[in-house]
Coordinates of C-alpha atoms in Angstrom, one line a residue:
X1 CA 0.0 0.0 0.0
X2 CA 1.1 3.8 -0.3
X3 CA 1.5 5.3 2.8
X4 CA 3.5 8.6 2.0
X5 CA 3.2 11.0 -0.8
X6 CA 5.8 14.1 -0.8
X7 CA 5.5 17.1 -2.6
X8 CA 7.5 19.7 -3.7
X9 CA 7.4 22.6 -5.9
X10 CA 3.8 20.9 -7.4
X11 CA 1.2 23.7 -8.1
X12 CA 0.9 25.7 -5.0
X13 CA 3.2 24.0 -3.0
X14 CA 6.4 25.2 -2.5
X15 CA 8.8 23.3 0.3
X16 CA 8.4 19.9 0.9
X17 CA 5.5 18.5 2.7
X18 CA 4.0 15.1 3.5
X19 CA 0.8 13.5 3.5
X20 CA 0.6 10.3 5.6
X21 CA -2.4 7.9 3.8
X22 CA -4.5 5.4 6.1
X23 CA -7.0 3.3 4.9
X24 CA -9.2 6.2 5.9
X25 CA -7.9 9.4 5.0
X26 CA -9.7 12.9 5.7
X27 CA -8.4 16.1 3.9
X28 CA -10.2 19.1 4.9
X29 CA -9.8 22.7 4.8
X30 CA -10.9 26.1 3.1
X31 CA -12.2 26.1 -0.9
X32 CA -9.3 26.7 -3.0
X33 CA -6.8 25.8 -0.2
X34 CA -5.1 22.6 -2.0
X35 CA -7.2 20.3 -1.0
X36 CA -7.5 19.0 -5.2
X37 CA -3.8 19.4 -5.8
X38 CA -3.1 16.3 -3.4
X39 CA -5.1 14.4 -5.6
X40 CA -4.2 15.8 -8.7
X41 CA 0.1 14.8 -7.3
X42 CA -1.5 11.2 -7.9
X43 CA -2.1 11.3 -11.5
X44 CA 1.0 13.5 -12.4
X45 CA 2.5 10.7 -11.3
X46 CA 0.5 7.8 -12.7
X47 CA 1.1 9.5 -15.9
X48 CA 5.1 10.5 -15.5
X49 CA 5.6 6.5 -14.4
X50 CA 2.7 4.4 -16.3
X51 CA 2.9 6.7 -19.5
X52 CA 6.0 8.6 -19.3
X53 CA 3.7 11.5 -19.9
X54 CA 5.8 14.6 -18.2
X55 CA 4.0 17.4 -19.7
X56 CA 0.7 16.3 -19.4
X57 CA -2.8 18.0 -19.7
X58 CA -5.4 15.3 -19.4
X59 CA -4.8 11.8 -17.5
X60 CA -5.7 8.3 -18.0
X61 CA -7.4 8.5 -14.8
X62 CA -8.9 12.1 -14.7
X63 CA -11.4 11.9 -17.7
X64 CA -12.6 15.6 -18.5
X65 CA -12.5 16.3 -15.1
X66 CA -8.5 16.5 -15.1
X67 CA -6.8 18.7 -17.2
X68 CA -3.2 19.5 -15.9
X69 CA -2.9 22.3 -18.1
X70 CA 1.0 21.6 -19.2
X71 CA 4.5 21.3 -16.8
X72 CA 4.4 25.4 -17.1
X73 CA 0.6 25.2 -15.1
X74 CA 2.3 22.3 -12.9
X75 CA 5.5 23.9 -11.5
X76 CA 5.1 26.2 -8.1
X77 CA 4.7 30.3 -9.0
X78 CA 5.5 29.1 -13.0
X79 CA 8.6 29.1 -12.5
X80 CA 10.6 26.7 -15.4
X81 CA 13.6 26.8 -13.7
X82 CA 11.7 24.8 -10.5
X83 CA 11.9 21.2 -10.6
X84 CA 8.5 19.6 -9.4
X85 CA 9.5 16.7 -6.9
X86 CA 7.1 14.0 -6.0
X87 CA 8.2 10.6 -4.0
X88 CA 5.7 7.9 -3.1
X89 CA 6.6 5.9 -0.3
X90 CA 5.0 2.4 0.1
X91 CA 4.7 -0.6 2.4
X92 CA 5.9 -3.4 1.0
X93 CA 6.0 -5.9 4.2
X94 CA 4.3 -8.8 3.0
X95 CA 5.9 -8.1 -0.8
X96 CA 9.0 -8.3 -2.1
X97 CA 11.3 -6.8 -5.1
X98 CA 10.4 -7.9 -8.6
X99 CA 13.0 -10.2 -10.3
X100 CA 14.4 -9.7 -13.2
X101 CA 16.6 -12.3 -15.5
X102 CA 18.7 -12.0 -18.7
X103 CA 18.4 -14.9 -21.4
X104 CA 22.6 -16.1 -20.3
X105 CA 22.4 -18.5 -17.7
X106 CA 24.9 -17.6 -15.1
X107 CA 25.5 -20.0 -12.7
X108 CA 29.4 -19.8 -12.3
X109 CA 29.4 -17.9 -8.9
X110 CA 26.6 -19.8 -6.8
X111 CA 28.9 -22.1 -5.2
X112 CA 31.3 -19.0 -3.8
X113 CA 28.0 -17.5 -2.0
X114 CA 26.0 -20.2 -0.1
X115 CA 26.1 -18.2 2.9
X116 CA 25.5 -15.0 1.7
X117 CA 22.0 -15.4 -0.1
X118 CA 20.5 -12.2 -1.8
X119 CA 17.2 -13.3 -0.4
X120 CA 18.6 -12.7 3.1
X121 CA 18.4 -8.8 2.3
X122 CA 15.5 -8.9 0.6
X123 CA 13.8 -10.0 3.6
X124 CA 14.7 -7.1 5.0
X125 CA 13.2 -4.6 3.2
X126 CA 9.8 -3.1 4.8
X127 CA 9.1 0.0 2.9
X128 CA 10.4 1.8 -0.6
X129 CA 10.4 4.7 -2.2
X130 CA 10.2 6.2 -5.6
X131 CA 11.0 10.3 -6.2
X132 CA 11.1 11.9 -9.4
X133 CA 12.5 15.3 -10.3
X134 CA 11.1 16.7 -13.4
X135 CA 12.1 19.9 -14.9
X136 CA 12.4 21.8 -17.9
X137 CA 15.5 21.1 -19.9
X138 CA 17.1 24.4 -21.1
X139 CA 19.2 22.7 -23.5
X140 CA 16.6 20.0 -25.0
X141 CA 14.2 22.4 -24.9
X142 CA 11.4 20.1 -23.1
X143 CA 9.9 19.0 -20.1
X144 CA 12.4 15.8 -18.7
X145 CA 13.0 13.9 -15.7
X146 CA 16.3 14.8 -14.4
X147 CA 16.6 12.4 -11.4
X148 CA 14.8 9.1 -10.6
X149 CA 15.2 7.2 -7.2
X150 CA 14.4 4.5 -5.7
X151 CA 15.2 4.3 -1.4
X152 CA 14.8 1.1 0.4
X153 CA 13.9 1.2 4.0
X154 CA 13.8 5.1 3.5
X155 CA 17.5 5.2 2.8
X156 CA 18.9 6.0 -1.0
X157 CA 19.5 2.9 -2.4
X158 CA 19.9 4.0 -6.3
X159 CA 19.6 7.1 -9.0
X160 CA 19.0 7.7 -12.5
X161 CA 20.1 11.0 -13.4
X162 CA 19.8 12.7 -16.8
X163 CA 23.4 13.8 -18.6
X164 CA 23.2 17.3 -19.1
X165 CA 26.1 17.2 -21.1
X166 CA 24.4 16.8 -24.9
X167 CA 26.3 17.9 -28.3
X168 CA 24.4 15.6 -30.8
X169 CA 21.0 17.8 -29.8
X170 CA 20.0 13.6 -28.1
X171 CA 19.8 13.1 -24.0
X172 CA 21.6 10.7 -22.1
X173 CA 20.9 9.0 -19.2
X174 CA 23.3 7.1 -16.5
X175 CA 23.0 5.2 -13.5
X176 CA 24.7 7.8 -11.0
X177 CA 24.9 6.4 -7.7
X178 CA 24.3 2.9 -6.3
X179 CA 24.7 2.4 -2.5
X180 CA 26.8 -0.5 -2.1
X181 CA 26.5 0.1 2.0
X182 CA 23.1 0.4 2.3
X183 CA 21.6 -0.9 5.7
X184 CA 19.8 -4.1 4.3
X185 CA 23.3 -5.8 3.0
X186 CA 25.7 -7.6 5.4
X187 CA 27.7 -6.0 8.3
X188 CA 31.1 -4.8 8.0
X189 CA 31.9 -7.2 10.8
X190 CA 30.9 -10.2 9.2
X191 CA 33.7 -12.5 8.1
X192 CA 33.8 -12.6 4.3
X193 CA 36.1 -14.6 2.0
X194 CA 38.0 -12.4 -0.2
X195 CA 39.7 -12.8 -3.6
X196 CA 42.8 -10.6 -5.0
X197 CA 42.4 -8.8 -8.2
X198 CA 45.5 -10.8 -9.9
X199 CA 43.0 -14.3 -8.6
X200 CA 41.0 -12.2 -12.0
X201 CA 43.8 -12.4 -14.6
X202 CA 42.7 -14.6 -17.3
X203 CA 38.9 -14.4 -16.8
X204 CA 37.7 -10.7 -17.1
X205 CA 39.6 -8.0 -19.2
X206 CA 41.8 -5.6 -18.2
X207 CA 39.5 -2.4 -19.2
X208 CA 37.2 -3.8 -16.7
X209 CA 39.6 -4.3 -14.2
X210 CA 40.6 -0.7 -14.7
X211 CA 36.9 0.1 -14.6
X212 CA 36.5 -1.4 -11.5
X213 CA 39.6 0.3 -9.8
X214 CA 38.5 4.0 -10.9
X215 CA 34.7 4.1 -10.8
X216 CA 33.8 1.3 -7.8
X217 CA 36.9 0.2 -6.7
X218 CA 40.0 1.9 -4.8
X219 CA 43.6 0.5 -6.3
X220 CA 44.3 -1.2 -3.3
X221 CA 41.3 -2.8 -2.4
X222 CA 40.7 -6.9 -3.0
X223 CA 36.9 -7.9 -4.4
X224 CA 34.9 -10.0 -2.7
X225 CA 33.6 -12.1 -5.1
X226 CA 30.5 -13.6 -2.7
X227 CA 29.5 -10.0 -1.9
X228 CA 28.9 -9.1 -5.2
X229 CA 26.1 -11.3 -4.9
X230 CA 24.8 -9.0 -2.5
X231 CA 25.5 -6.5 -4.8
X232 CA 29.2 -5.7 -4.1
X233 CA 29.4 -3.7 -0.7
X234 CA 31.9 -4.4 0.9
X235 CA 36.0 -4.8 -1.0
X236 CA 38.3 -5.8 1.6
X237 CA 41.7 -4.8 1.8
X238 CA 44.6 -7.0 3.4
X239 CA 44.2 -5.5 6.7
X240 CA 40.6 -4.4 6.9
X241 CA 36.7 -3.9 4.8
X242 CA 36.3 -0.7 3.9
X243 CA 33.0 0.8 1.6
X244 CA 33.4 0.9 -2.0
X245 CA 32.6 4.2 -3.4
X246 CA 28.4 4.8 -4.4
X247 CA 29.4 7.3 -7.5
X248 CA 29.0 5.4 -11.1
X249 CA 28.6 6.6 -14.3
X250 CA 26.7 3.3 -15.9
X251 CA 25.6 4.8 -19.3
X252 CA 22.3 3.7 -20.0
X253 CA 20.6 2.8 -23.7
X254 CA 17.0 4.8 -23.1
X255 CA 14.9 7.6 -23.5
X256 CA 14.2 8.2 -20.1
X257 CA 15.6 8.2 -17.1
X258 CA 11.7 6.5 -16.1
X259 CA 12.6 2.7 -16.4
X260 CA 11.2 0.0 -18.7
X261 CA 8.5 -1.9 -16.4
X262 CA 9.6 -5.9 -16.3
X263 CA 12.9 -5.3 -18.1
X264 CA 16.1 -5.0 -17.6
X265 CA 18.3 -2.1 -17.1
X266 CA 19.5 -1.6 -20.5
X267 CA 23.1 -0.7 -19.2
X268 CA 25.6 -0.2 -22.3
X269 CA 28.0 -3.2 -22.2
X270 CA 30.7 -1.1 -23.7
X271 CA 31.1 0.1 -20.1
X272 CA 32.8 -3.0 -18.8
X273 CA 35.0 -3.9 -21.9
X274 CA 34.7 -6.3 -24.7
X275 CA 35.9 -9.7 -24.6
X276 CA 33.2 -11.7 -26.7
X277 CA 34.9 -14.9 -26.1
X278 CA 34.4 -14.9 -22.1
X279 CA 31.4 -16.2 -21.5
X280 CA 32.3 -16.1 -17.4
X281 CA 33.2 -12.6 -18.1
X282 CA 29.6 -12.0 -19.3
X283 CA 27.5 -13.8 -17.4
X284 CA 29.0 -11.7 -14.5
X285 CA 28.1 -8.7 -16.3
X286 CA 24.3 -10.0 -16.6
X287 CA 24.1 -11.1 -13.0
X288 CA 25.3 -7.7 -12.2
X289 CA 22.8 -6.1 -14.1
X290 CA 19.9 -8.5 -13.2
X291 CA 20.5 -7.2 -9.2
X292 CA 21.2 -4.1 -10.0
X293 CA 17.8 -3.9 -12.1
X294 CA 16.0 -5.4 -8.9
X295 CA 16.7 -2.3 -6.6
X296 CA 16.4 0.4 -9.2
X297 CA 13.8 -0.9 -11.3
X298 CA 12.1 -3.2 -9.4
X299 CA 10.2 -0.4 -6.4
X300 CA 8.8 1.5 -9.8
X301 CA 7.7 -1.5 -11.1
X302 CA 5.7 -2.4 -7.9
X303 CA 4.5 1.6 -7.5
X304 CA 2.9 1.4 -11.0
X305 CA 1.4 -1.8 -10.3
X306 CA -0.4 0.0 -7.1
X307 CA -1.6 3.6 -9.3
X308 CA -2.6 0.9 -12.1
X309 CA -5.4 0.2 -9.1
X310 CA -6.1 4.2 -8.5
X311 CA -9.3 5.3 -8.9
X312 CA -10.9 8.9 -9.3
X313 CA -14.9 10.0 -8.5
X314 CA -15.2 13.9 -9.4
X315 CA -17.0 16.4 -7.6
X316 CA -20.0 16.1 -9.8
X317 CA -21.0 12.8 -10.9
X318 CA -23.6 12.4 -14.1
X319 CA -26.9 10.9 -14.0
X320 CA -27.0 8.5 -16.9
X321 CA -29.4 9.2 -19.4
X322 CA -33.1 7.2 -19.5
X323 CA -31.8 5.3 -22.9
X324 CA -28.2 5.0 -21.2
X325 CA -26.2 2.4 -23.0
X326 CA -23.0 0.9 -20.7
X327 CA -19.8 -0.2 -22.2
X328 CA -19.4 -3.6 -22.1
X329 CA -15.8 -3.3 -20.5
X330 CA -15.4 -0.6 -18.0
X331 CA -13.4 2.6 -19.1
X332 CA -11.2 4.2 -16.1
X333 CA -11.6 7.8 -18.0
X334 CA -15.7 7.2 -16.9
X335 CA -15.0 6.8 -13.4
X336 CA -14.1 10.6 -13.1
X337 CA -17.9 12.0 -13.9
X338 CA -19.5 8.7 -12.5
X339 CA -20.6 6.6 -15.9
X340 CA -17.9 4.0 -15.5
X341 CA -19.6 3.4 -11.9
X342 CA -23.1 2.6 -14.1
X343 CA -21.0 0.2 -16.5
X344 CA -19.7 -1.5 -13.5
X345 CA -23.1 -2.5 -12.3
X346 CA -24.2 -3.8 -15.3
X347 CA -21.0 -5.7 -15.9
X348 CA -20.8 -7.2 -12.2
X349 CA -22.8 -10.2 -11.4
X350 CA -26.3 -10.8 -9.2
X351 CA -23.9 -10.8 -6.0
X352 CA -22.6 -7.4 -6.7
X353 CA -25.7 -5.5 -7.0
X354 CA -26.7 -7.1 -3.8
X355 CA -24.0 -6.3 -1.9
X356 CA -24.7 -2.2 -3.3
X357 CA -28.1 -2.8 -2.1
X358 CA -27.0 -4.1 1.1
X359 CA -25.0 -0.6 1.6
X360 CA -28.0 1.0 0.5
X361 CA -29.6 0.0 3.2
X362 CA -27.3 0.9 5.8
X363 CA -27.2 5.1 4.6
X364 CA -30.7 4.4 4.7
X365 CA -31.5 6.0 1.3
X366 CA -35.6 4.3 1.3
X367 CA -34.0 2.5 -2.1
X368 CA -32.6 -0.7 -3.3
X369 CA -31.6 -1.7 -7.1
X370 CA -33.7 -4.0 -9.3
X371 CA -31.9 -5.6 -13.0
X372 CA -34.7 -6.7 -15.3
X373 CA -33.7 -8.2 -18.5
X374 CA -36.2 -7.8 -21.3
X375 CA -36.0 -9.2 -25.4
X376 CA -36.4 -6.7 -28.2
X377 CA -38.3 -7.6 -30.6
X378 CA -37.9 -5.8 -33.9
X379 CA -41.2 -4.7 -35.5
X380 CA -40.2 -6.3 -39.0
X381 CA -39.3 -10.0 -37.4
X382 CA -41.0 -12.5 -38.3
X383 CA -42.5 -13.1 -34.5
X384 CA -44.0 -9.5 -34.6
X385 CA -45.5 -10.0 -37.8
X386 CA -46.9 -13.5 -36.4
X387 CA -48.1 -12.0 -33.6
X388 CA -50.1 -9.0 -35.4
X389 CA -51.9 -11.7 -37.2
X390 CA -52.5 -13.3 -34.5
X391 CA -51.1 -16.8 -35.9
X392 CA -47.6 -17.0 -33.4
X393 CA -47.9 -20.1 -31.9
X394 CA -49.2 -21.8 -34.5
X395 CA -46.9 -21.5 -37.9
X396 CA -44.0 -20.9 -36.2
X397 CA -41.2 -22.1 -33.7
X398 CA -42.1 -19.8 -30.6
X399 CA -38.9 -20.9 -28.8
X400 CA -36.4 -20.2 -31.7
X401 CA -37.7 -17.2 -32.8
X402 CA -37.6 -15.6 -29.1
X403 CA -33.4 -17.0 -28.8
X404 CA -33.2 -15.0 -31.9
X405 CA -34.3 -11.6 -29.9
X406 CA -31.3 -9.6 -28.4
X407 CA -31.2 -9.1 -24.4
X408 CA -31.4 -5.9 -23.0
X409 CA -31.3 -4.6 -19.3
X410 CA -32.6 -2.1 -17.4
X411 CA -31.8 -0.7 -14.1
X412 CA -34.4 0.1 -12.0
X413 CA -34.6 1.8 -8.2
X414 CA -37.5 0.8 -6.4
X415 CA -39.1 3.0 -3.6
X416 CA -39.1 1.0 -0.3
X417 CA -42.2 2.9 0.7
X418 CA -44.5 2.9 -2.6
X419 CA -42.8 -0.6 -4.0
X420 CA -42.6 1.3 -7.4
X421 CA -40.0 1.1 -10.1
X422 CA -38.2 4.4 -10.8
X423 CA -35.2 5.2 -13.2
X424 CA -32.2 7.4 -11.6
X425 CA -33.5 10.5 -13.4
X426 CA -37.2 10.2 -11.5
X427 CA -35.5 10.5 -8.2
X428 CA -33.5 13.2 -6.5
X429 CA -30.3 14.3 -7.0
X430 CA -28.8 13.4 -3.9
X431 CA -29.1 9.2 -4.2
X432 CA -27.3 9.4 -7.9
X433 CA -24.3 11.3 -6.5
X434 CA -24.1 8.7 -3.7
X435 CA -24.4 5.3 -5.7
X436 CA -20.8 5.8 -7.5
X437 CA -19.1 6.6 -4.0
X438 CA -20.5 3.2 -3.0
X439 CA -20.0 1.0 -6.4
X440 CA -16.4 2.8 -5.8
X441 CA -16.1 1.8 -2.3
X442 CA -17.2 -2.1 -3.4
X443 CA -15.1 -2.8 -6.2
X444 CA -11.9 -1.1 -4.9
X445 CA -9.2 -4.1 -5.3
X446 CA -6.5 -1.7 -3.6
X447 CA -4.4 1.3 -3.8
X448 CA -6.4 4.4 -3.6
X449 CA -9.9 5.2 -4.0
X450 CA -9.8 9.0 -4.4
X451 CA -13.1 10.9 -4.3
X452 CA -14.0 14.8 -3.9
X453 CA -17.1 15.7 -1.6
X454 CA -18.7 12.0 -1.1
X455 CA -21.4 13.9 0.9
X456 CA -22.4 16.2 -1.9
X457 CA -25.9 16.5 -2.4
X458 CA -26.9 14.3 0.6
X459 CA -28.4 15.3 4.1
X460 CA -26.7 15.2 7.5
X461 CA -28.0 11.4 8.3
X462 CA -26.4 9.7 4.9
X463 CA -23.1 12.0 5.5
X464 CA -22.7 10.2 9.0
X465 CA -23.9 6.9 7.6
X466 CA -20.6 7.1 5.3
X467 CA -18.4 7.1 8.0
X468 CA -19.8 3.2 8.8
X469 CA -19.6 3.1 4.9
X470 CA -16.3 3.5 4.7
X471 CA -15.2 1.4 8.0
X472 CA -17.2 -1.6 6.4
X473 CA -15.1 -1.6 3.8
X474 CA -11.7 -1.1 4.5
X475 CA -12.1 -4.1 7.7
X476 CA -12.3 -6.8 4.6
X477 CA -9.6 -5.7 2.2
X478 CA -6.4 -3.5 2.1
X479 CA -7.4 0.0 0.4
X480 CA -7.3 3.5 0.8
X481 CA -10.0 6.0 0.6
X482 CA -8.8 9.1 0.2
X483 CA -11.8 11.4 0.5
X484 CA -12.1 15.5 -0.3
X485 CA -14.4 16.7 2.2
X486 CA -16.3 19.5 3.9
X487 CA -18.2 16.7 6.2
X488 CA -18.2 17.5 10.1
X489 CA -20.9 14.6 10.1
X490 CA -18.8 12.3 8.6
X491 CA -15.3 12.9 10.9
X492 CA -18.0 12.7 14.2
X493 CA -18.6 9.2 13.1
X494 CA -15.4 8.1 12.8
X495 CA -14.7 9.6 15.4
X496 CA -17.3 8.3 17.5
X497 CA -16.5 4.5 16.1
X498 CA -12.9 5.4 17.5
X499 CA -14.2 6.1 20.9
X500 CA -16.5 3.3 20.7
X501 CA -13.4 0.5 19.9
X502 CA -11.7 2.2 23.2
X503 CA -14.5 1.5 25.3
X504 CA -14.9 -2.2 24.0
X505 CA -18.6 -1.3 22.7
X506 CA -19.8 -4.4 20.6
X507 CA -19.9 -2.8 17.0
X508 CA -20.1 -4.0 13.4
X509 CA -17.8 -0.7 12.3
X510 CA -15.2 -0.8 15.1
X511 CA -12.2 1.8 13.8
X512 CA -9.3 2.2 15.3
X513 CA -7.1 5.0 15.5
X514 CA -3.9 3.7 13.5
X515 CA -6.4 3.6 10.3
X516 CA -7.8 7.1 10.1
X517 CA -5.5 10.4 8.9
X518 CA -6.8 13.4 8.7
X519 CA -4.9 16.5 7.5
X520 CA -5.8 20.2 7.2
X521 CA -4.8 21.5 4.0
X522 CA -4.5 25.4 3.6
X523 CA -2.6 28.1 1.5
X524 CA -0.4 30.4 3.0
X525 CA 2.1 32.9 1.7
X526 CA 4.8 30.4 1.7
X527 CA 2.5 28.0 -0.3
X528 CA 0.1 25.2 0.6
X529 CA 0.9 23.9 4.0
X530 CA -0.3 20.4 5.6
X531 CA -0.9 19.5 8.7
X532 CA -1.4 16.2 10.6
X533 CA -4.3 16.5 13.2
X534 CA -3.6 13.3 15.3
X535 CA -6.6 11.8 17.1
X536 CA -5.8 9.4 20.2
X537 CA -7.9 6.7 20.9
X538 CA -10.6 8.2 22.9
X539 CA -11.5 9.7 19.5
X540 CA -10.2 13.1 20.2
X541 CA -8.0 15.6 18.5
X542 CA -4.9 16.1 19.8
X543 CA -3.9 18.8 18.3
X544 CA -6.7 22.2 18.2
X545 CA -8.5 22.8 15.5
X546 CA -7.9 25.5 12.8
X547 CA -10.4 28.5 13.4
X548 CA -12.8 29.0 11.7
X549 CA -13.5 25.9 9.5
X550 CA -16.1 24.2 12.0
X551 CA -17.8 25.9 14.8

């Protein structure tokens, strides 16, 4: 799951600040105060990693409801000299790194590292981190992303940085640092076999050897040929291990300093020296490249897997038309004005609809859903014409002729009151802004469910009903609802749920305080500021509340 989202220099944001995300998470605060922008951080992103999209104006996620406006509209104050940095962190616990492998089977070194598995630092990692800095490129004259980096455990583990250094009008991009003493690898105390770098003679080339010495090796310094496997860091010397040195200059062969999802690093071979008739000397060089590809591609690769999930409801959602037709596969780009919600429905089985009307129930809207399936029958069949001379069941086949008919269906409310069937334009407003936050809610698989005013339209006794909403939900799945809001009825709830679980009362929608975040987002002078308002686990603030907002 994301848990962090840092923003710099994004739109009215200026220094750093952080958003923590919970499975519930509240952002409040005065109109125009930045509320939007938070959201609008997660598709700049979904489109810089899952696109490569860096000077975007509409998203894949944001429908007509999104439109960036261009890097210039993006940076803080328009400034093009800014760079806008974003960094996602996420919790990756029960997860692990993405593996990647080269076509050369490599099998050469296994027997020198029995003892020092890579897996044994992979276990080890708990959380990562991607960060982008994008910025206008003086010299390319376009919108680029300077600097990608991945951090593992919230330390730097690896960066991608764009050469700035261009005479053929082209950009370059290089892996710049690596850190080879990174926490999650073995300790310095740890007794490691070593090998001298005349034990290489004969096997790898002398331009690598050279490599090695200037850019990760010092001259005096032996490698340690099992902690390579761990991705090299630790050399020892005769008397002592000492850190190799975390600046490279690994020339890549891309576009982009954004990786290639489930590839590779495309690192330029010429880097290590050429000696086509080694085949040792090579499959080092891919077992190399396959580890380093884990830790600098492999957290991207597992962010865009998470916004691939991210979902957007917009602050006004449509009522579908009385002949509304739905998609027969969902489009994302719907979900932002609330049609996609309508396809979903029709496109979800029986248990689906039940389990809407089952949420229905508990905001206690008086409604439930009813699908009725009907046959068209084209006034030119044969069956109509048999029927309007009232001959249908005897000179034809009844049975075939109606399999012939095409299936329709139609979505009907009913009135728990009146027991009468009503289509979503008959009713009021209110209930058809409030289905897609609940279709949302439902088929949420993970990552983030973002939606702006979920209470709009709806009276004081649905708002607080969304709080339970919203608790129901997240106790059966891992997901994040990350919710827009102006609702003091909904935070009470939670609130009160919070209080509730401290006090051991029996409840179907017990909440703790570990699961909810809220944060009050306002604009100063200095740009947009955020701030955490903690709650403890009587349900109370422990921090005051900004004037002015709520009585």
């Amino acid at each position: 799951m994301i848990t962090k989202i840092h923003i710099e220099n994004f739109k009215g944001f200026k220094d750093r600040q952080t958003i923590e995300l919970k499975p519930i998470t509240l952002l409040f605060g005065p109109n125009s105060g930045g509320k939007s922008t938070i959201i609008q951080a997660i598709h700049y992103m979904q489109e810089i990693l899952k696109r490569k999209n860096f000077d975007p104006r509409g998203t894949v996620t944001g429908g007509d409801v999104i439109d960036l406006g261009s890097f210039e509209n993006l940076v803080f104050m328009h400034d093009m000299f800014l760079p806008i940095k974003l960094e996602f962190e996420m919790d990756i616990s029960e997860e692990k790194l993405p593996e990647y492998y080269s076509e050369i089977e490599h099998d050469f070194y296994y027997s020198n590292v029995d003892q020092y598995e890579l897996y044994d630092c992979i276990r080890e990692i708990n959380t990562i981190s991607v960060k982008v800095e994008v910025r206008w490129h003086e010299i390319l004259q376009r919108v680029d992303v300077a600097i990608y980096e991945t951090y593992i455990n919230g330390v730097l583990m690896a960066a991608i940085t764009l050469d700035n250094y261009t005479t053929d009008g082209r950009s370059y991009y290089k892996i710049s640092y690596f850190n080879f003493g990174h926490p999650i690898f073995p300790t310095r105390e740890k007794d490691i076999p070593g090998m001298k770098l005349d034990d290489w003679k004969g096997k790898i080339p002398k331009s690598f050897i050279k490599k090695m010495q200037e850019s990760i090796f010092t001259d005096d310094f032996i490698v340690v040929i099992s902690l390579f496997y761990d991705l090299n860091r630790y050399v020892a010397s005769k008397e002592r291990y000492s850190l190799m040195s975390n600046d490279l200059d690994l020339k890549l062969k891309s576009n982009t300093a954004v990786p290639e999802w489930g590839k590779l690093l495309p690192i330029d071979p010429n880097y290590f020296g050429e000696d086509k008739d080694n085949a040792e000397f090579y499959n080092y060089i891919n077992f190399f490249t396959e580890v380093l590809s884990m830790f600098v591609v492999g957290p991207g690769e597992l962010l865009v897997n998470e916004l691939n999930e991210f979902r957007y409801i917009g602050p006004m959602r449509e009522i579908p038309p009385r002949n509304f037709l739905p998609q027969p596969i969902p489009d994302q780009l719907r979900w932002s004005k609330g049609l996609g919600v309508w396809d979903t429905i029709y496109s979800k089985p029986k248990k689906f609809l039940d389990n809407v009307n089952r949420l229905l129930k508990l905001l206690k809207v008086g409604y439930n859903f009813e699908m009725k399936s009907y046959r068209e029958l084209p006034m030119d069949s044969l069956l109509m014409q048999s029927i309007k001379q009232g001959r249908v069941f005897d000179d034809i086949n009844l049975k075939k002729e109606i399999d012939k008919l095409t299936t329709r269906q139609r979505l009907y409310l009913i009135d728990n009151e009146r027991f009468i069937e009503l289509l979503p334009q008959d009713i009021g407003v209110g209930i058809s802004q409030i289905v897609p936050v609940i279709v949302g809610s439902l088929d949420q698989k993970s990552s983030i469910l973002a939606i702006e005013q979920p209470e709009l339209h709806v009276h004081p006794a649905i708002q607080v009903n969304l709080g339970d909403l919203f608790i129901s939900q997240i106790t059966n799945k891992d997901c994040i609802f990350l919710l827009e809001t102006h609702s003091e009825h909904l935070i009470l709830r939670l609130l009160r749920r919070i209080e509730e679980n401290n006090n051991q009362v029996q409840s179907d929608f017990s909440l703790t305080r570990d699961k909810l975040s809220v944060v009050w987002v306002e604009n100063t002078e200095e740009g947009i500021k955020l701030t955490q308002l903690p709650v403890d686990e009587t349900g109370e603030f422990t921090k005051p509340w900004p004037k002015g907002f709520f009585e």
